Short mmCIF file of C-alpha atoms in Angstrom, two decimals:
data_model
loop_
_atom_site.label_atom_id
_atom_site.label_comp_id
_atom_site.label_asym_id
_atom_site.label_seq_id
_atom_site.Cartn_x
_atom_site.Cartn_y
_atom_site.Cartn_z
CA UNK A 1 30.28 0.17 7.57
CA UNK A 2 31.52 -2.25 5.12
CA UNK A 3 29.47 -5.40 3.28
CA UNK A 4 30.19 -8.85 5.25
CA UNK A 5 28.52 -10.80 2.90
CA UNK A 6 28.68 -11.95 -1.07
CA UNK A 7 25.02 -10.29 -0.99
CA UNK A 8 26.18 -7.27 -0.08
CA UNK A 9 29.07 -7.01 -2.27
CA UNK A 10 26.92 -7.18 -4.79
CA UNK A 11 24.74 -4.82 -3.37
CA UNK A 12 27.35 -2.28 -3.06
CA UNK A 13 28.83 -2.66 -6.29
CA UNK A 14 25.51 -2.63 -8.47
CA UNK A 15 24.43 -0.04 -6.53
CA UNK A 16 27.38 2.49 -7.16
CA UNK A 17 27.21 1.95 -10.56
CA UNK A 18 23.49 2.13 -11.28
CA UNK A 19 22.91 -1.21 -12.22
CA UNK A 20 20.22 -3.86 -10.04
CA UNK A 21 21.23 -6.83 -7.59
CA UNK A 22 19.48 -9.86 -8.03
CA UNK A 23 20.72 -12.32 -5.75
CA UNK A 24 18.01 -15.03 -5.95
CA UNK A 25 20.04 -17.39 -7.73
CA UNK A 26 22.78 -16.77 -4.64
CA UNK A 27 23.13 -19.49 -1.66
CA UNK A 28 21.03 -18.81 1.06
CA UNK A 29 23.93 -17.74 3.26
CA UNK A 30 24.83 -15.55 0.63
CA UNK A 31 21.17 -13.91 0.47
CA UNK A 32 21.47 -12.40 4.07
CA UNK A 33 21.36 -8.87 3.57
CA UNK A 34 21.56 -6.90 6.95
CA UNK A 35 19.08 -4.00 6.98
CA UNK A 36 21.41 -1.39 8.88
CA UNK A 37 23.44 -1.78 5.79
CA UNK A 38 20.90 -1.37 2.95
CA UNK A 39 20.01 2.11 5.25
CA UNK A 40 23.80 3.39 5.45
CA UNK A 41 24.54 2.47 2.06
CA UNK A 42 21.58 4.85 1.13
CA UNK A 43 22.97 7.46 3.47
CA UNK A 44 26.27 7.39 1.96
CA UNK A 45 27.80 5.61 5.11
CA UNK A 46 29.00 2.24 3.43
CA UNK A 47 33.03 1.67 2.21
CA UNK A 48 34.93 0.63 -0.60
CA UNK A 49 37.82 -2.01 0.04
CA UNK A 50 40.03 1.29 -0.41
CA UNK A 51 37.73 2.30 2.74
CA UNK A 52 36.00 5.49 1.21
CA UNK A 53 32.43 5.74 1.29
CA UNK A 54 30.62 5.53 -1.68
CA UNK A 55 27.21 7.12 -3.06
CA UNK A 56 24.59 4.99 -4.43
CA UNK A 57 24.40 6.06 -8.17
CA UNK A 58 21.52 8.43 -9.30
CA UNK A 59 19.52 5.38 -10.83
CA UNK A 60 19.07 4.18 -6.53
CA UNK A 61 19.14 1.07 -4.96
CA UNK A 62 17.32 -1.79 -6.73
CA UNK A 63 17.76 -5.17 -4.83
CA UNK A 64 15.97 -8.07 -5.72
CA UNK A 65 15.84 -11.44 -3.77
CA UNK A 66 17.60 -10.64 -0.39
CA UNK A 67 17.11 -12.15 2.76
CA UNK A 68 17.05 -9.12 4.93
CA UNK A 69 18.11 -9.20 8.78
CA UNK A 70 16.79 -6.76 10.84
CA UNK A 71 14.80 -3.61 10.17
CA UNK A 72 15.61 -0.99 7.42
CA UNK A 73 15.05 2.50 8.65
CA UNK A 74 15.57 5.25 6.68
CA UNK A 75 13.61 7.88 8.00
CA UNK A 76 14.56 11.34 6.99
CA UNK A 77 16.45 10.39 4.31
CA UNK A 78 16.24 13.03 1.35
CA UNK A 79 14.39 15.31 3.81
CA UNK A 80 17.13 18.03 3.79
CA UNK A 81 18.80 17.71 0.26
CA UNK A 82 15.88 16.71 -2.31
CA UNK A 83 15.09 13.63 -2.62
CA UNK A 84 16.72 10.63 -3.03
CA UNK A 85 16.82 7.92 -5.23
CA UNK A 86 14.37 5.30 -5.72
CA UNK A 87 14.37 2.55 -3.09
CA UNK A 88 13.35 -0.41 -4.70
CA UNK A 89 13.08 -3.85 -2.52
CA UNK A 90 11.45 -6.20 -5.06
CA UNK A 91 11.09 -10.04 -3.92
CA UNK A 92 12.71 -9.92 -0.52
CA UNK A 93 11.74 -11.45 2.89
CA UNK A 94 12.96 -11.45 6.49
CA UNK A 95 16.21 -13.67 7.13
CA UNK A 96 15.38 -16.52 9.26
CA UNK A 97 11.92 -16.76 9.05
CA UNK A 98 8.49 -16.12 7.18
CA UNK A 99 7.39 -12.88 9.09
CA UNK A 100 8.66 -10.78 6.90
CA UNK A 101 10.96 -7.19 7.81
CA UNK A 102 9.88 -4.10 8.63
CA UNK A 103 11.07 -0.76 6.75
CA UNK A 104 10.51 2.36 8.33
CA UNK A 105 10.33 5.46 6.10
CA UNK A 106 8.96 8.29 8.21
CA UNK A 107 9.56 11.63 7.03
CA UNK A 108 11.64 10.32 3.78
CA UNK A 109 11.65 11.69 0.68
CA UNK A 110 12.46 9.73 -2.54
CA UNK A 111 12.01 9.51 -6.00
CA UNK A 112 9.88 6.16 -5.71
CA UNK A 113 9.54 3.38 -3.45
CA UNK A 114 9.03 -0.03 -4.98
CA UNK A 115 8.57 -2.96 -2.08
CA UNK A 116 6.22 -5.52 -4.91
CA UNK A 117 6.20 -9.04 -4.25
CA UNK A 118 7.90 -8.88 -1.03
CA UNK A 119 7.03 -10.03 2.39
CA UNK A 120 7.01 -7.68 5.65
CA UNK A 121 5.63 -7.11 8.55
CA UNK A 122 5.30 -3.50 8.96
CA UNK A 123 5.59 -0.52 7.02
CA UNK A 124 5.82 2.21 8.86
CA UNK A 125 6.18 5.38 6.66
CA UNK A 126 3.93 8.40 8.15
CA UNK A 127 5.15 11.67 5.82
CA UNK A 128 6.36 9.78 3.00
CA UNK A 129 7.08 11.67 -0.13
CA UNK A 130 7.80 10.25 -3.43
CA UNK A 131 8.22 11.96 -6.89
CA UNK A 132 6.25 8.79 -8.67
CA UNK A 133 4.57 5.88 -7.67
CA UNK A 134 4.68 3.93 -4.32
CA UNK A 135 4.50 0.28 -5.13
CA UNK A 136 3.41 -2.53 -3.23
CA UNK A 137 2.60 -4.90 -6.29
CA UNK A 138 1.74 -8.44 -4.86
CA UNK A 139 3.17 -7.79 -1.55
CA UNK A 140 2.44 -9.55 1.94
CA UNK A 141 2.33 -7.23 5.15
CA UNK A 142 1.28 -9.03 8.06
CA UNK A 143 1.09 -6.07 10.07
CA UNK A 144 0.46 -2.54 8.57
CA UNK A 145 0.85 0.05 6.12
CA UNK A 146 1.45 3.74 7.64
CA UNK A 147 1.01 6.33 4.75
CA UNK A 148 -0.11 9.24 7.35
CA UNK A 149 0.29 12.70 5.77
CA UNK A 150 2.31 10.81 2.38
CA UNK A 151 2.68 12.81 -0.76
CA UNK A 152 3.11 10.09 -3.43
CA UNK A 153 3.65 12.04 -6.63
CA UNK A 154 2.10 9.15 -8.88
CA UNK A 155 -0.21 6.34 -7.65
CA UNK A 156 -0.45 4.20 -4.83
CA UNK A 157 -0.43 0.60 -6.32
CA UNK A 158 -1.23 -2.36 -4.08
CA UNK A 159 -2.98 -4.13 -6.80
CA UNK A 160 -2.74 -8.37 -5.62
CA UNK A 161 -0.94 -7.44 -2.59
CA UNK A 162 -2.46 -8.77 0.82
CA UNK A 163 -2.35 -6.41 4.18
CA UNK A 164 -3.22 -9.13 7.39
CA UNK A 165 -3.30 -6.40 10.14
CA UNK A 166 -3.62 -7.75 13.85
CA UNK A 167 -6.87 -7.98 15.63
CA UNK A 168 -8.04 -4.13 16.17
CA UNK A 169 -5.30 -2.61 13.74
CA UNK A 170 -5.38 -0.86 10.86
CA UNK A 171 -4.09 -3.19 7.11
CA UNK A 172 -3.99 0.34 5.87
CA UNK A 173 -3.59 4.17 7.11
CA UNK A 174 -3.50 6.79 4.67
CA UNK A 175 -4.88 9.44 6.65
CA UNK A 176 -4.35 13.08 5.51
CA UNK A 177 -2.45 11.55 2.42
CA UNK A 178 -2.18 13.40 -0.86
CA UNK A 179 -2.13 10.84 -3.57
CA UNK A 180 -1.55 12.82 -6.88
CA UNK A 181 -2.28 9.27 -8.76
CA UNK A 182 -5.06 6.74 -8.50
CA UNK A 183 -5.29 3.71 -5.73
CA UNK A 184 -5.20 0.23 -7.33
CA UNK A 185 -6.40 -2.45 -5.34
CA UNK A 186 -6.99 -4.66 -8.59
CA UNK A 187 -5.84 -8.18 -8.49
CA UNK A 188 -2.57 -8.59 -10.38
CA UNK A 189 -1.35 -12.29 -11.34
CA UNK A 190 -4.52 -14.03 -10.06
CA UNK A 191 -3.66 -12.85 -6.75
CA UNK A 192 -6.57 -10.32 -5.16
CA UNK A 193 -6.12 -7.50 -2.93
CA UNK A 194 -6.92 -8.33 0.71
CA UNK A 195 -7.47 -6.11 3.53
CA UNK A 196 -8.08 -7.80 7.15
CA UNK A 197 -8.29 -4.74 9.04
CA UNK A 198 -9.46 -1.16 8.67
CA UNK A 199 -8.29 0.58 5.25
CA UNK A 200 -8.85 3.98 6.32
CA UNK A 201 -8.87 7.00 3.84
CA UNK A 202 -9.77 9.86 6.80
CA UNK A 203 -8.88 13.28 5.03
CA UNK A 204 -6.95 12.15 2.19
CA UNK A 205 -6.91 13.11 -1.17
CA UNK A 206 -6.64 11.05 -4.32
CA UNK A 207 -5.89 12.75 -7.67
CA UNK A 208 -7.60 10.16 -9.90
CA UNK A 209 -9.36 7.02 -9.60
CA UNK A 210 -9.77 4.58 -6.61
CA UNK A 211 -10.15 0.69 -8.65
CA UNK A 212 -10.93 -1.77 -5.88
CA UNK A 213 -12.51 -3.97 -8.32
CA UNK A 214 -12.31 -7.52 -7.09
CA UNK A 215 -10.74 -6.27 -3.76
CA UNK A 216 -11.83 -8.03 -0.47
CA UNK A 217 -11.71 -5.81 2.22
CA UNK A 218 -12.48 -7.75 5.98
CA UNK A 219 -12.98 -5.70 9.40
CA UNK A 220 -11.86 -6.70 12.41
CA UNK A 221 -14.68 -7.58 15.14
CA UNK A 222 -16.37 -4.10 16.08
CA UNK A 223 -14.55 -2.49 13.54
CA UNK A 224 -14.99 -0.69 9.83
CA UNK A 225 -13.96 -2.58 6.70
CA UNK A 226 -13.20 1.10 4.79
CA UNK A 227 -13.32 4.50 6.50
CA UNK A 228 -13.18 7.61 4.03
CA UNK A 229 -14.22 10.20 6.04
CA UNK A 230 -13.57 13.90 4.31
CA UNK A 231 -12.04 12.17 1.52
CA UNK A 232 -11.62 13.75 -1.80
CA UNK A 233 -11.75 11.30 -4.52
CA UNK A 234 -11.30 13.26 -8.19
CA UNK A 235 -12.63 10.98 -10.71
CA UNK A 236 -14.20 7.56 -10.12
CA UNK A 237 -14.44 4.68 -7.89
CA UNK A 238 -14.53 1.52 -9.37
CA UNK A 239 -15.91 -2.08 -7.41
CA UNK A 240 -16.62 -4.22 -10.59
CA UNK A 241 -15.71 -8.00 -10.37
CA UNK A 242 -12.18 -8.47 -11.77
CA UNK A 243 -10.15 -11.19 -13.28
CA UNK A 244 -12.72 -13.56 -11.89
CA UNK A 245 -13.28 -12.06 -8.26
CA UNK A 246 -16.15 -9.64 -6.88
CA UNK A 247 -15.86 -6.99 -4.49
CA UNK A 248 -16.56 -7.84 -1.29
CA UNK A 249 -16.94 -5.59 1.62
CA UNK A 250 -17.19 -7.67 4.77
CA UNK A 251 -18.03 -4.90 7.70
CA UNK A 252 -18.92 -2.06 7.39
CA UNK A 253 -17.82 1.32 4.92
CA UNK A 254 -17.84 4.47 6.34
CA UNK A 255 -17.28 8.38 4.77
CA UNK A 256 -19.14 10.76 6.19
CA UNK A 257 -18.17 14.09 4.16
CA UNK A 258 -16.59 12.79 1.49
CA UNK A 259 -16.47 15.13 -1.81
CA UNK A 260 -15.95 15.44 -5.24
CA UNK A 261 -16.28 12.10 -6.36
CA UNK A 262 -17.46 11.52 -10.05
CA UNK A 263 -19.24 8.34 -9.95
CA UNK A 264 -18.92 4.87 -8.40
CA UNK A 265 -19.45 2.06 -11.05
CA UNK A 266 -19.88 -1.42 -9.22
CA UNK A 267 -20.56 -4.96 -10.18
CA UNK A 268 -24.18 -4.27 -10.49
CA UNK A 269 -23.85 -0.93 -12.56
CA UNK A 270 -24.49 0.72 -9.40
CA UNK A 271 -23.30 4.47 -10.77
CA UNK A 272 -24.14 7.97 -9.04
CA UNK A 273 -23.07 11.17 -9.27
CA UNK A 274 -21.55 13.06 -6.28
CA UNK A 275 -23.80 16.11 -7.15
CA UNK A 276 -27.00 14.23 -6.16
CA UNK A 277 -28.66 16.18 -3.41
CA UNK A 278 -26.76 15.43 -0.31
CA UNK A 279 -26.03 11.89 -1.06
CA UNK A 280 -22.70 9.81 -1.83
CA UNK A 281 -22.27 6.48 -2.58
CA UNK A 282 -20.17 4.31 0.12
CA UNK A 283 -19.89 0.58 -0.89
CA UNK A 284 -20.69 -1.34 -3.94
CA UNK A 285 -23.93 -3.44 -5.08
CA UNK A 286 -22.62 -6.79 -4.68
CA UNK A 287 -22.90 -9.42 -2.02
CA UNK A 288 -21.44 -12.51 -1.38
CA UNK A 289 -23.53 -14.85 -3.91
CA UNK A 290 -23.50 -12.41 -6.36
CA UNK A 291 -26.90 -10.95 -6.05
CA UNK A 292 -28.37 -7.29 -5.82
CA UNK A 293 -29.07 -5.38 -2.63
CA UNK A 294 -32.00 -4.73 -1.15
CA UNK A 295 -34.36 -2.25 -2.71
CA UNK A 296 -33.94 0.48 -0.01
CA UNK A 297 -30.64 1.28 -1.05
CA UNK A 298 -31.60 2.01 -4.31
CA UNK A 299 -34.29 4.44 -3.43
CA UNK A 300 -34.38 7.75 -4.30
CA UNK A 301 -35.51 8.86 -1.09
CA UNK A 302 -34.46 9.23 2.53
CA UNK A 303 -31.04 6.95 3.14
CA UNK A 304 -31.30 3.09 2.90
CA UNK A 305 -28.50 0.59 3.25
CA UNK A 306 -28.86 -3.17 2.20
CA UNK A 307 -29.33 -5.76 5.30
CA UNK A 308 -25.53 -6.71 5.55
CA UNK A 309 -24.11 -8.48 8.31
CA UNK A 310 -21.97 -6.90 11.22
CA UNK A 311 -18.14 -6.20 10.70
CA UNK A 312 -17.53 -9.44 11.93
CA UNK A 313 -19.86 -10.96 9.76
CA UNK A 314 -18.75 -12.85 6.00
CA UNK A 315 -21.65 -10.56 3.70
CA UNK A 316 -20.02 -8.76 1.23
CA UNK A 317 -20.14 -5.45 -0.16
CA UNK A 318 -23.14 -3.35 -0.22
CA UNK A 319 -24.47 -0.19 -2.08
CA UNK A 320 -25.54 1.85 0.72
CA UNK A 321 -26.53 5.70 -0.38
CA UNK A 322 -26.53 7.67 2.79
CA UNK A 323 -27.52 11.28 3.60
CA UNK A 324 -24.55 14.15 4.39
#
């Protein structure tokens, strides 16, 4: 395969010698970036004008500002051989239209994957692995995430990004994951993080903190807001208000089994310990205007849960302390 456009010139020669591609400043013609191309040049498929392939250099593919056109799918890649270079799709959208483009990553292994402030539609990336940090800083899915059974060597940052899953899907699916990092889901740049759909946590662990302070987090009719079933969390979870924003849970949290977890400070100073007789913490003590929950889920005693409204209901976040 060889580049057809001045994008992908660019591309290809930044690329090879370890440099980035910023090609905002391009015409819009000049943007389009096809997304079988980004793949082969990854895979060491792309030629030269000489017509020898070429390997991106050690540094990886950093592309900034592309128009992409059609779906980049580089599953496997780095499975075999170590992994591969950081893939890092910074401020790019879908050619043609606002939907975004959908990267598929199952089964890849690289050194990082950085997709901030871009705009897609799915991610679909069940066995992930990446040496650092997976970054979706400020990014716009309007489908999915699929982290199934990732390893992400550093954190998983979606801190201001904004996950609108379809009616009865999941915004995120980390299920099984082993996050060696925290989770940020911290507003960045006075944008929040929003969930519309099911974040779901079912078996995974997370090597530090979970911050969803000033996260909104929205179920879909009949569904859960957060599910963190078996979860192991190793140091805190945070749901304090942040750069001007509360934590709202709309719907309902779930995570039944959960263990290990430190302490979970939220907007009201809610804070327990995960040692406390056969109780966790699931959601924090805020709602909507601000004001504390009910008494019952503050007891000592039994399990209480604030009077919220159903998942298809606008109350926010609750502390609800439930039996194991």
């Amino acid at each position: 395969m060889r580049p057809e456009t001045e994008g992908e010139r660019l591309i290809l020669a930044r690329s090879v010698a370890g440099g980035a591609a910023g090609l905002a400043g391009m015409p819009e013609a000049d943007r389009r970036v096809r997304g079988a191309f980004l793949a082969a040049l990854l895979w060491g498929e792309v030629e030269d004008t000489s017509g020898a392939r070429v390997a991106v250099h050690r540094r990886g593919l950093t592309v900034s500002g592309a128009r992409i056109d059609g779906t980049v799918d580089i599953s496997d890649l780095g499975a075999i051989d170590g992994p591969a270079p950081q893939v890092s799709l910074r401020d790019c959208t879908a050619w043609g239209g606002d939907d975004g483009f959908v990267l598929i990553a199952t089964g890849a292994s690289l050194l990082r994957l950085d997709l901030s402030h871009s705009r897609l539609s799915d991610v679909v990336a069940p066995g992930l692995r990446t040496v650092a940090e997976t970054m979706f800083l400020r990014a716009t899915v309007s489908g999915g995430v699929d982290l199934t059974g990732a390893v992400i060597g550093g954190s998983l940052v979606l801190s201001g990004a904004s996950l609108m899953a379809q009616d009865g899907e999941a915004a995120l699916v980390a299920d099984r994951a082993d996050i060696k990092g925290a989770i940020f889901l911290r507003p960045s740049g006075g944008h929040r993080f929003e969930a519309r759909g099911e974040v779901r946590l079912l078996g995974a662990t997370i090597g530090s903190q979970i911050n969803a302070s000033g996260a909104s987090l929205t179920a879909h009719q009949g569904r859960y807001a957060l599910v963190a079933d078996r979860a192991e969390i190793k140091t805190d979870v945070f749901l304090s208000p942040a750069d001007g924003h509360r934590s709202e849970v709309r719907g309902d949290a779930r995570s039944r089994g959960t263990t290990r977890r430190s302490r979970m400070n939220g907007s009201s100073g809610c804070c327990a310990r995960s040692a406390m007789a056969r109780r966790r913490i699931i959601s924090p003590a805020t709602n909507a205007t601000g004001s504390s929950p009910a008494a019952s889920s503050r007891g000592g005693g039994g399990s209480g849960r604030a009077s919220s409204a159903s998942p298809s209901g606008t109350t926010a976040a609750r502390c609800a302390v439930s039996p194991r």
